[in-house]
Amino acid sequence: MKFKIALIPGDGIGPEQLSVSMNILYKLPKLYGLDVEYIEVEAGDGCKAKRGIALPDDTLNILKESHACLKGPVGETAAEVIVRLRQLFDLYANVRPIKSYPIPIPPLRSDVDFVIVRENTEDVYRGLEFKLTPDIAICLRIISRRACERIVRYGFDLAMTRRKKVTVVHKSNVMKISDGLFAEISRSIAREYPSVSLEEMYVDAAAYHIIMDPRRFDVIVTTNMFGDILSDEAAALIGSLGLAPSANIGENFALFEPVHGCAPDIAGKGIANPCSLILSASMMFIWLGRRYNVEASIEAGIDLEKAVFNALSEGYATPDIGGRYSSREVAEAIASKLKGYEY
Ligand code: ATP
């Protein structure tokens, strides 16, 4: 089958990350016999400045016809772009792998490998806020059975492919009704997966253990805001946001993007770490392969991650992780590690 993939360069370092990665994005399908069409579309601050809208209809129409999207970070208009896309495409699972790579500067931890699965559609991020009086503001926290069931099931299915442990993170001792529902659903779904062990942890304890004992985690499943905060904390363990990819997964469409923002402080200097985008692309090929039963796409995604690992282990690294190479040099080194790659 032919995969249609929309590419959103985004803002700040986004266009640089994407442009140095294009070689990989074209070579990979060729090497693995995949039929892939890329379509570049606009969204973000640059698009809003030029066209008055951050997420125009022509972009949305292309996304609707695509199987997946690879997106660079977006600046001030992030809420108008990514929050809207999550809602429009019902991208309910935000998946953030936290994995150590061999990098020149010693990271806080060099032995980390777990995944945070964050519910992506509700909780306090639904945007239901209002003023009760001029001095009292209310923000509603929505936790529904449907959203809990599908995110917990996603976490357990993922754990089945890994070390078979799920840590469900909540705060049901305080938010007895909302997180009580999430915890109760987690326990009931856990019974469907007898080979996966379930651990429950309050979010404050999880924040502590992520630093002190990250090896205890395999898959963390949590609600939207807790997952947002814990995943940035966890990314610090591995040395740089420039190594942190993510996926926003729905039933029929998924969007892959670096965890970080558009890093205006280093934009235009050619030193942005491209790995977060390239690892997001690796996740995308694995997801496409699993979703559409295309084994070669899974293989391509897995091998792309190995190529990143191998290039980093030979010292091809950008300055954020202690290296002296440019974005393009690192991306080319990764490309050279792909099976049969020719310049
Ligand atoms: P935004 O307003 O878009 O969130 P920000 O600068 O506040 O931008 P991030 O973009 O997430 O937040 O960046 C946080 C820090 O991490 C910055 O110092 C940035 O330079 C650095 N950083 C983020 N991504 C990368 C990357 N890919 N390579 C190197 N450094 C990065």
Short mmCIF file of C-alpha atoms and ligand atoms in Angstrom, two decimals:
data_model
loop_
_atom_site.label_atom_id
_atom_site.label_comp_id
_atom_site.label_asym_id
_atom_site.label_seq_id
_atom_site.Cartn_x
_atom_site.Cartn_y
_atom_site.Cartn_z
CA MET A 1 0.00 0.00 0.00
CA LYS A 2 0.96 3.62 -0.41
CA PHE A 3 1.49 5.69 2.74
CA LYS A 4 0.61 9.38 2.47
CA ILE A 5 2.54 11.36 5.06
CA ALA A 6 1.98 15.04 5.74
CA LEU A 7 5.03 17.04 6.84
CA ILE A 8 4.65 20.20 8.95
CA PRO A 9 8.03 21.99 9.30
CA GLY A 10 6.72 24.25 12.10
CA ASP A 11 8.65 27.18 13.57
CA GLY A 12 12.06 28.01 15.05
CA ILE A 13 14.32 24.96 14.74
CA GLY A 14 11.50 22.87 13.20
CA PRO A 15 12.25 23.67 9.52
CA GLU A 16 15.99 23.04 10.11
CA GLN A 17 15.33 19.70 11.79
CA LEU A 18 13.07 18.63 8.94
CA SER A 19 15.29 19.84 6.11
CA VAL A 20 18.39 17.96 7.39
CA SER A 21 16.26 14.83 7.85
CA MET A 22 14.78 14.76 4.32
CA ASN A 23 17.60 12.57 3.03
CA ILE A 24 16.67 9.93 5.60
CA LEU A 25 12.95 10.32 4.93
CA TYR A 26 13.45 9.61 1.22
CA LYS A 27 16.10 6.90 1.52
CA LEU A 28 14.38 4.84 4.22
CA PRO A 29 11.29 3.85 2.18
CA LYS A 30 13.51 3.02 -0.80
CA LEU A 31 15.73 0.75 1.30
CA TYR A 32 12.76 -1.11 2.77
CA GLY A 33 10.58 -1.26 -0.34
CA LEU A 34 7.91 1.08 1.02
CA ASP A 35 5.71 3.29 -1.12
CA VAL A 36 5.62 6.66 0.63
CA GLU A 37 4.40 10.04 -0.57
CA TYR A 38 5.32 13.13 1.47
CA ILE A 39 3.23 16.28 1.26
CA GLU A 40 4.54 19.41 2.96
CA VAL A 41 1.89 21.62 4.55
CA GLU A 42 1.91 24.83 6.57
CA ALA A 43 0.95 25.42 10.20
CA GLY A 44 2.23 27.49 13.09
CA ASP A 45 3.46 31.02 13.79
CA GLY A 46 4.97 31.56 10.33
CA CYS A 47 1.74 30.47 8.69
CA LYS A 48 -0.32 32.76 10.94
CA ALA A 49 1.96 35.73 10.20
CA LYS A 50 1.66 35.09 6.45
CA ARG A 51 -1.95 33.97 6.12
CA GLY A 52 -3.64 35.12 9.33
CA ILE A 53 -4.40 31.59 10.51
CA ALA A 54 -2.16 29.03 12.25
CA LEU A 55 -3.95 25.92 10.96
CA PRO A 56 -5.56 26.64 7.57
CA ASP A 57 -8.22 24.48 5.93
CA ASP A 58 -5.96 23.38 3.05
CA THR A 59 -3.55 21.92 5.65
CA LEU A 60 -6.42 20.19 7.44
CA ASN A 61 -7.71 18.74 4.18
CA ILE A 62 -4.31 17.21 3.38
CA LEU A 63 -4.06 15.82 6.92
CA LYS A 64 -7.48 14.22 6.52
CA GLU A 65 -6.28 12.40 3.40
CA SER A 66 -3.01 11.28 5.02
CA HIS A 67 -2.15 8.20 7.06
CA ALA A 68 0.16 10.08 9.42
CA CYS A 69 1.86 13.39 10.01
CA LEU A 70 5.44 14.23 10.99
CA LYS A 71 5.49 17.63 12.60
CA GLY A 72 8.22 20.00 13.74
CA PRO A 73 7.68 22.12 16.86
CA VAL A 74 5.39 25.13 16.66
CA GLY A 75 5.93 28.36 18.66
CA GLU A 76 3.32 30.69 20.16
CA THR A 77 0.48 29.14 18.16
CA ALA A 78 1.06 25.63 19.56
CA ALA A 79 -2.38 25.56 21.21
CA GLU A 80 -4.05 26.61 17.93
CA VAL A 81 -2.24 23.83 16.09
CA ILE A 82 -1.49 20.78 18.20
CA VAL A 83 -4.30 21.07 20.74
CA ARG A 84 -6.78 21.52 17.88
CA LEU A 85 -5.32 18.60 15.91
CA ARG A 86 -5.54 16.33 18.97
CA GLN A 87 -9.22 17.17 19.31
CA LEU A 88 -10.10 17.09 15.59
CA PHE A 89 -8.43 13.71 14.96
CA ASP A 90 -9.21 12.31 18.42
CA LEU A 91 -5.51 11.59 19.01
CA TYR A 92 -6.18 10.08 22.42
CA ALA A 93 -2.79 8.59 23.32
CA ASN A 94 0.29 10.70 23.79
CA VAL A 95 3.22 8.31 23.82
CA ARG A 96 6.61 9.53 25.04
CA PRO A 97 9.49 7.06 25.18
CA ILE A 98 12.25 7.99 27.62
CA LYS A 99 15.40 6.17 26.62
CA SER A 100 19.11 6.71 27.30
CA TYR A 101 21.42 7.10 24.31
CA PRO A 102 25.23 7.09 24.28
CA ILE A 103 26.09 10.80 24.28
CA PRO A 104 29.29 12.77 24.93
CA ILE A 105 28.09 14.55 28.08
CA PRO A 106 27.09 12.18 30.84
CA PRO A 107 23.30 12.31 31.21
CA LEU A 108 21.67 12.12 34.68
CA ARG A 109 21.01 8.44 33.93
CA SER A 110 22.46 6.20 31.23
CA ASP A 111 20.25 3.15 31.82
CA VAL A 112 16.73 4.47 31.30
CA ASP A 113 14.13 2.84 29.08
CA PHE A 114 10.48 3.43 29.80
CA VAL A 115 7.46 4.96 28.07
CA ILE A 116 4.97 7.50 29.36
CA VAL A 117 1.47 7.02 27.95
CA ARG A 118 -0.52 10.15 28.63
CA GLU A 119 -4.25 10.60 28.07
CA ASN A 120 -4.47 13.34 25.46
CA THR A 121 -8.05 14.56 25.19
CA GLU A 122 -9.48 15.54 28.56
CA ASP A 123 -8.60 16.32 32.22
CA VAL A 124 -8.00 20.02 33.03
CA TYR A 125 -6.69 20.57 29.47
CA ARG A 126 -10.21 20.41 28.01
CA GLY A 127 -10.21 24.19 28.35
CA LEU A 128 -13.36 24.37 30.49
CA GLU A 129 -12.47 27.36 32.63
CA PHE A 130 -14.57 30.24 33.84
CA LYS A 131 -14.78 32.94 36.48
CA LEU A 132 -17.38 32.32 39.16
CA THR A 133 -16.82 35.83 40.49
CA PRO A 134 -14.09 38.32 39.52
CA ASP A 135 -11.94 36.73 42.25
CA ILE A 136 -12.70 33.04 41.86
CA ALA A 137 -11.67 31.03 38.80
CA ILE A 138 -12.86 27.49 38.13
CA CYS A 139 -11.21 24.90 35.86
CA LEU A 140 -13.16 21.71 35.26
CA ARG A 141 -11.39 18.36 35.31
CA ILE A 142 -13.11 15.89 33.00
CA ILE A 143 -12.30 12.21 33.46
CA SER A 144 -14.53 9.85 31.47
CA ARG A 145 -14.83 6.07 31.50
CA ARG A 146 -14.36 5.89 27.72
CA ALA A 147 -11.12 7.90 27.73
CA CYS A 148 -9.75 6.01 30.75
CA GLU A 149 -10.54 2.64 29.24
CA ARG A 150 -8.86 3.31 25.94
CA ILE A 151 -5.72 4.91 27.38
CA VAL A 152 -5.26 2.17 29.98
CA ARG A 153 -5.82 -0.50 27.34
CA TYR A 154 -3.27 1.24 25.10
CA GLY A 155 -0.76 1.12 27.96
CA PHE A 156 -1.36 -2.55 28.66
CA ASP A 157 -1.11 -3.47 24.97
CA LEU A 158 2.19 -1.59 24.80
CA ALA A 159 3.47 -3.31 27.94
CA MET A 160 2.72 -6.68 26.30
CA THR A 161 5.38 -5.80 23.70
CA ARG A 162 7.88 -4.71 26.38
CA ARG A 163 8.74 -5.77 29.94
CA LYS A 164 5.11 -6.38 30.93
CA LYS A 165 4.73 -3.88 33.71
CA VAL A 166 2.28 -0.98 33.89
CA THR A 167 2.50 1.77 36.51
CA VAL A 168 -0.76 3.68 36.73
CA VAL A 169 -0.10 7.16 38.10
CA HIS A 170 -2.89 9.14 39.76
CA LYS A 171 -3.83 11.01 42.91
CA SER A 172 -6.96 9.16 43.96
CA ASN A 173 -6.32 9.78 47.64
CA VAL A 174 -7.15 13.47 47.03
CA MET A 175 -9.21 13.48 43.82
CA LYS A 176 -11.28 10.58 45.05
CA ILE A 177 -13.99 10.74 42.40
CA SER A 178 -12.13 11.65 39.19
CA ASP A 179 -8.88 9.78 39.80
CA GLY A 180 -10.88 7.20 41.76
CA LEU A 181 -12.64 6.38 38.46
CA PHE A 182 -9.33 6.23 36.57
CA ALA A 183 -7.81 3.92 39.22
CA GLU A 184 -10.86 1.65 39.35
CA ILE A 185 -10.92 1.29 35.53
CA SER A 186 -7.17 0.57 35.52
CA ARG A 187 -7.64 -2.29 37.99
CA SER A 188 -10.49 -3.76 36.01
CA ILE A 189 -8.60 -3.61 32.68
CA ALA A 190 -5.50 -5.08 34.37
CA ARG A 191 -7.53 -8.25 34.97
CA GLU A 192 -7.74 -8.71 31.17
CA TYR A 193 -3.92 -8.86 31.05
CA PRO A 194 -2.87 -11.49 33.61
CA SER A 195 0.72 -11.56 32.31
CA VAL A 196 1.23 -7.82 32.89
CA SER A 197 1.87 -6.61 36.43
CA LEU A 198 0.02 -3.52 37.65
CA GLU A 199 1.56 -1.02 40.02
CA GLU A 200 -0.30 2.05 41.26
CA MET A 201 1.55 5.18 42.31
CA TYR A 202 0.53 8.66 43.42
CA VAL A 203 1.84 11.34 41.09
CA ASP A 204 4.07 12.99 43.70
CA ALA A 205 5.73 9.66 44.47
CA ALA A 206 6.11 9.03 40.71
CA ALA A 207 7.90 12.38 40.29
CA TYR A 208 10.34 11.24 42.98
CA HIS A 209 10.90 7.70 41.69
CA ILE A 210 11.44 8.89 38.08
CA ILE A 211 14.61 10.59 39.35
CA MET A 212 15.64 8.15 42.05
CA ASP A 213 14.77 4.80 40.53
CA PRO A 214 13.72 5.10 36.85
CA ARG A 215 14.61 1.45 36.16
CA ARG A 216 11.50 0.36 38.05
CA PHE A 217 9.29 1.73 35.25
CA ASP A 218 8.33 0.06 31.97
CA VAL A 219 5.06 1.73 30.90
CA ILE A 220 3.59 4.62 32.91
CA VAL A 221 -0.07 5.35 32.14
CA THR A 222 -1.50 8.58 33.46
CA THR A 223 -3.98 11.39 32.96
CA ASN A 224 -3.31 14.41 30.75
CA MET A 225 -1.73 17.05 32.99
CA PHE A 226 0.25 14.61 35.15
CA GLY A 227 1.66 13.04 31.98
CA ASP A 228 2.57 16.43 30.54
CA ILE A 229 4.61 17.36 33.59
CA LEU A 230 6.18 13.96 34.26
CA SER A 231 7.32 13.55 30.66
CA ASP A 232 9.33 16.80 30.67
CA GLU A 233 10.84 15.80 34.00
CA ALA A 234 11.70 12.38 32.60
CA ALA A 235 13.29 13.87 29.45
CA ALA A 236 15.81 15.63 31.70
CA LEU A 237 17.10 12.20 32.76
CA ILE A 238 18.42 11.41 29.30
CA GLY A 239 20.42 14.60 28.82
CA SER A 240 18.47 16.75 26.36
CA LEU A 241 15.02 17.48 25.04
CA GLY A 242 16.72 17.07 21.66
CA LEU A 243 16.57 13.28 22.18
CA ALA A 244 12.87 13.11 23.10
CA PRO A 245 10.33 12.05 20.43
CA SER A 246 6.58 11.64 20.86
CA ALA A 247 3.50 10.24 19.17
CA ASN A 248 -0.11 11.39 19.28
CA ILE A 249 -2.11 8.31 18.38
CA GLY A 250 -5.72 7.98 17.23
CA GLU A 251 -7.66 5.08 15.72
CA ASN A 252 -6.97 5.96 12.09
CA PHE A 253 -4.44 8.75 12.16
CA ALA A 254 -1.36 9.60 14.19
CA LEU A 255 0.92 12.58 14.48
CA PHE A 256 4.58 12.38 15.45
CA GLU A 257 6.63 15.29 16.80
CA PRO A 258 9.53 16.20 19.09
CA VAL A 259 8.54 16.73 22.74
CA HIS A 260 10.29 20.11 22.81
CA GLY A 261 9.20 23.56 21.65
CA CYS A 262 10.64 25.57 18.77
CA ALA A 263 13.81 26.58 20.70
CA PRO A 264 14.03 30.19 19.44
CA ASP A 265 17.34 30.61 21.33
CA ILE A 266 19.20 28.33 18.89
CA ALA A 267 17.06 28.69 15.75
CA GLY A 268 18.97 29.52 12.56
CA LYS A 269 22.34 28.42 13.95
CA GLY A 270 22.37 24.97 12.39
CA ILE A 271 23.04 23.27 15.73
CA ALA A 272 19.60 21.97 16.72
CA ASN A 273 19.65 18.30 17.61
CA PRO A 274 17.75 16.54 14.80
CA CYS A 275 17.38 13.29 16.79
CA SER A 276 14.04 14.21 18.39
CA LEU A 277 12.50 14.56 14.92
CA ILE A 278 14.29 11.54 13.46
CA LEU A 279 13.24 9.37 16.43
CA SER A 280 9.68 10.67 15.94
CA ALA A 281 9.94 9.46 12.32
CA SER A 282 11.13 6.08 13.60
CA MET A 283 8.01 5.86 15.80
CA MET A 284 5.90 6.83 12.79
CA PHE A 285 7.18 4.00 10.57
CA ILE A 286 6.68 1.50 13.39
CA TRP A 287 3.11 2.74 13.97
CA LEU A 288 2.27 2.68 10.22
CA GLY A 289 3.64 -0.86 9.98
CA ARG A 290 1.61 -2.12 12.93
CA ARG A 291 -1.57 -0.26 12.00
CA TYR A 292 -1.55 -1.43 8.37
CA ASN A 293 0.26 -4.75 8.79
CA VAL A 294 3.33 -3.78 6.78
CA GLU A 295 6.25 -5.65 8.33
CA ALA A 296 8.88 -3.74 6.29
CA SER A 297 7.70 -0.45 7.78
CA ILE A 298 8.14 -1.80 11.33
CA GLU A 299 11.62 -2.97 10.36
CA ALA A 300 12.44 0.44 8.83
CA GLY A 301 11.36 2.25 12.00
CA ILE A 302 13.33 -0.09 14.28
CA ASP A 303 16.45 0.18 12.11
CA LEU A 304 16.19 3.98 11.99
CA GLU A 305 16.32 4.06 15.79
CA LYS A 306 19.36 1.76 15.69
CA ALA A 307 21.01 4.13 13.19
CA VAL A 308 20.48 7.04 15.61
CA PHE A 309 21.99 4.95 18.41
CA ASN A 310 24.99 3.95 16.29
CA ALA A 311 25.71 7.48 15.04
CA LEU A 312 25.54 8.85 18.60
CA SER A 313 27.77 6.09 19.93
CA GLU A 314 30.43 7.13 17.40
CA GLY A 315 30.28 10.67 18.76
CA TYR A 316 28.14 12.30 16.06
CA ALA A 317 26.36 14.70 18.36
CA THR A 318 25.15 18.31 18.44
CA PRO A 319 26.34 20.76 21.16
CA ASP A 320 23.28 20.29 23.44
CA ILE A 321 24.59 16.80 24.24
CA GLY A 322 28.25 17.77 24.32
CA GLY A 323 29.06 17.19 20.65
CA ARG A 324 30.70 19.46 18.06
CA TYR A 325 28.70 18.53 14.96
CA SER A 326 26.03 20.49 13.12
CA SER A 327 22.44 19.31 12.71
CA ARG A 328 23.16 18.33 9.12
CA GLU A 329 26.34 16.41 9.96
CA VAL A 330 24.51 14.41 12.63
CA ALA A 331 21.59 13.67 10.30
CA GLU A 332 24.01 12.57 7.55
CA ALA A 333 25.87 10.33 10.02
CA ILE A 334 22.54 8.72 10.96
CA ALA A 335 21.68 8.30 7.26
CA SER A 336 25.05 6.61 6.67
CA LYS A 337 24.21 4.01 9.33
CA LEU A 338 21.09 2.88 7.48
CA LYS A 339 21.31 -0.48 5.76
CA GLY A 340 22.75 -0.06 2.25
CA TYR A 341 22.72 3.72 2.40
CA GLU A 342 24.65 5.38 -0.41
CA TYR A 343 25.56 9.03 -0.68
P1 ATP B 1 8.80 27.26 23.08
O1 ATP B 1 8.39 28.67 23.42
O2 ATP B 1 8.51 26.90 21.67
O3 ATP B 1 8.31 26.24 24.08
P2 ATP B 1 11.29 27.22 24.55
O4 ATP B 1 12.69 27.65 24.22
O5 ATP B 1 10.58 27.87 25.69
O6 ATP B 1 10.42 27.28 23.21
P3 ATP B 1 11.93 24.53 24.14
O7 ATP B 1 11.91 24.83 22.70
O8 ATP B 1 11.26 23.28 24.58
O9 ATP B 1 11.30 25.68 24.95
O10 ATP B 1 13.46 24.53 24.58
C1 ATP B 1 13.91 24.44 25.92
C2 ATP B 1 15.44 24.42 25.88
O11 ATP B 1 15.89 23.20 25.25
C3 ATP B 1 16.05 25.56 25.06
O12 ATP B 1 17.23 26.02 25.68
C4 ATP B 1 16.36 24.92 23.73
O13 ATP B 1 17.45 25.51 23.06
C5 ATP B 1 16.68 23.48 24.11
N1 ATP B 1 16.29 22.57 23.02
C6 ATP B 1 15.05 22.20 22.70
N2 ATP B 1 15.06 21.40 21.63
C7 ATP B 1 16.35 21.26 21.25
C8 ATP B 1 17.00 20.57 20.20
N3 ATP B 1 16.33 19.82 19.31
N4 ATP B 1 18.35 20.68 20.11
C9 ATP B 1 19.05 21.39 21.00
N5 ATP B 1 18.48 22.07 22.03
C10 ATP B 1 17.16 22.01 22.15
#
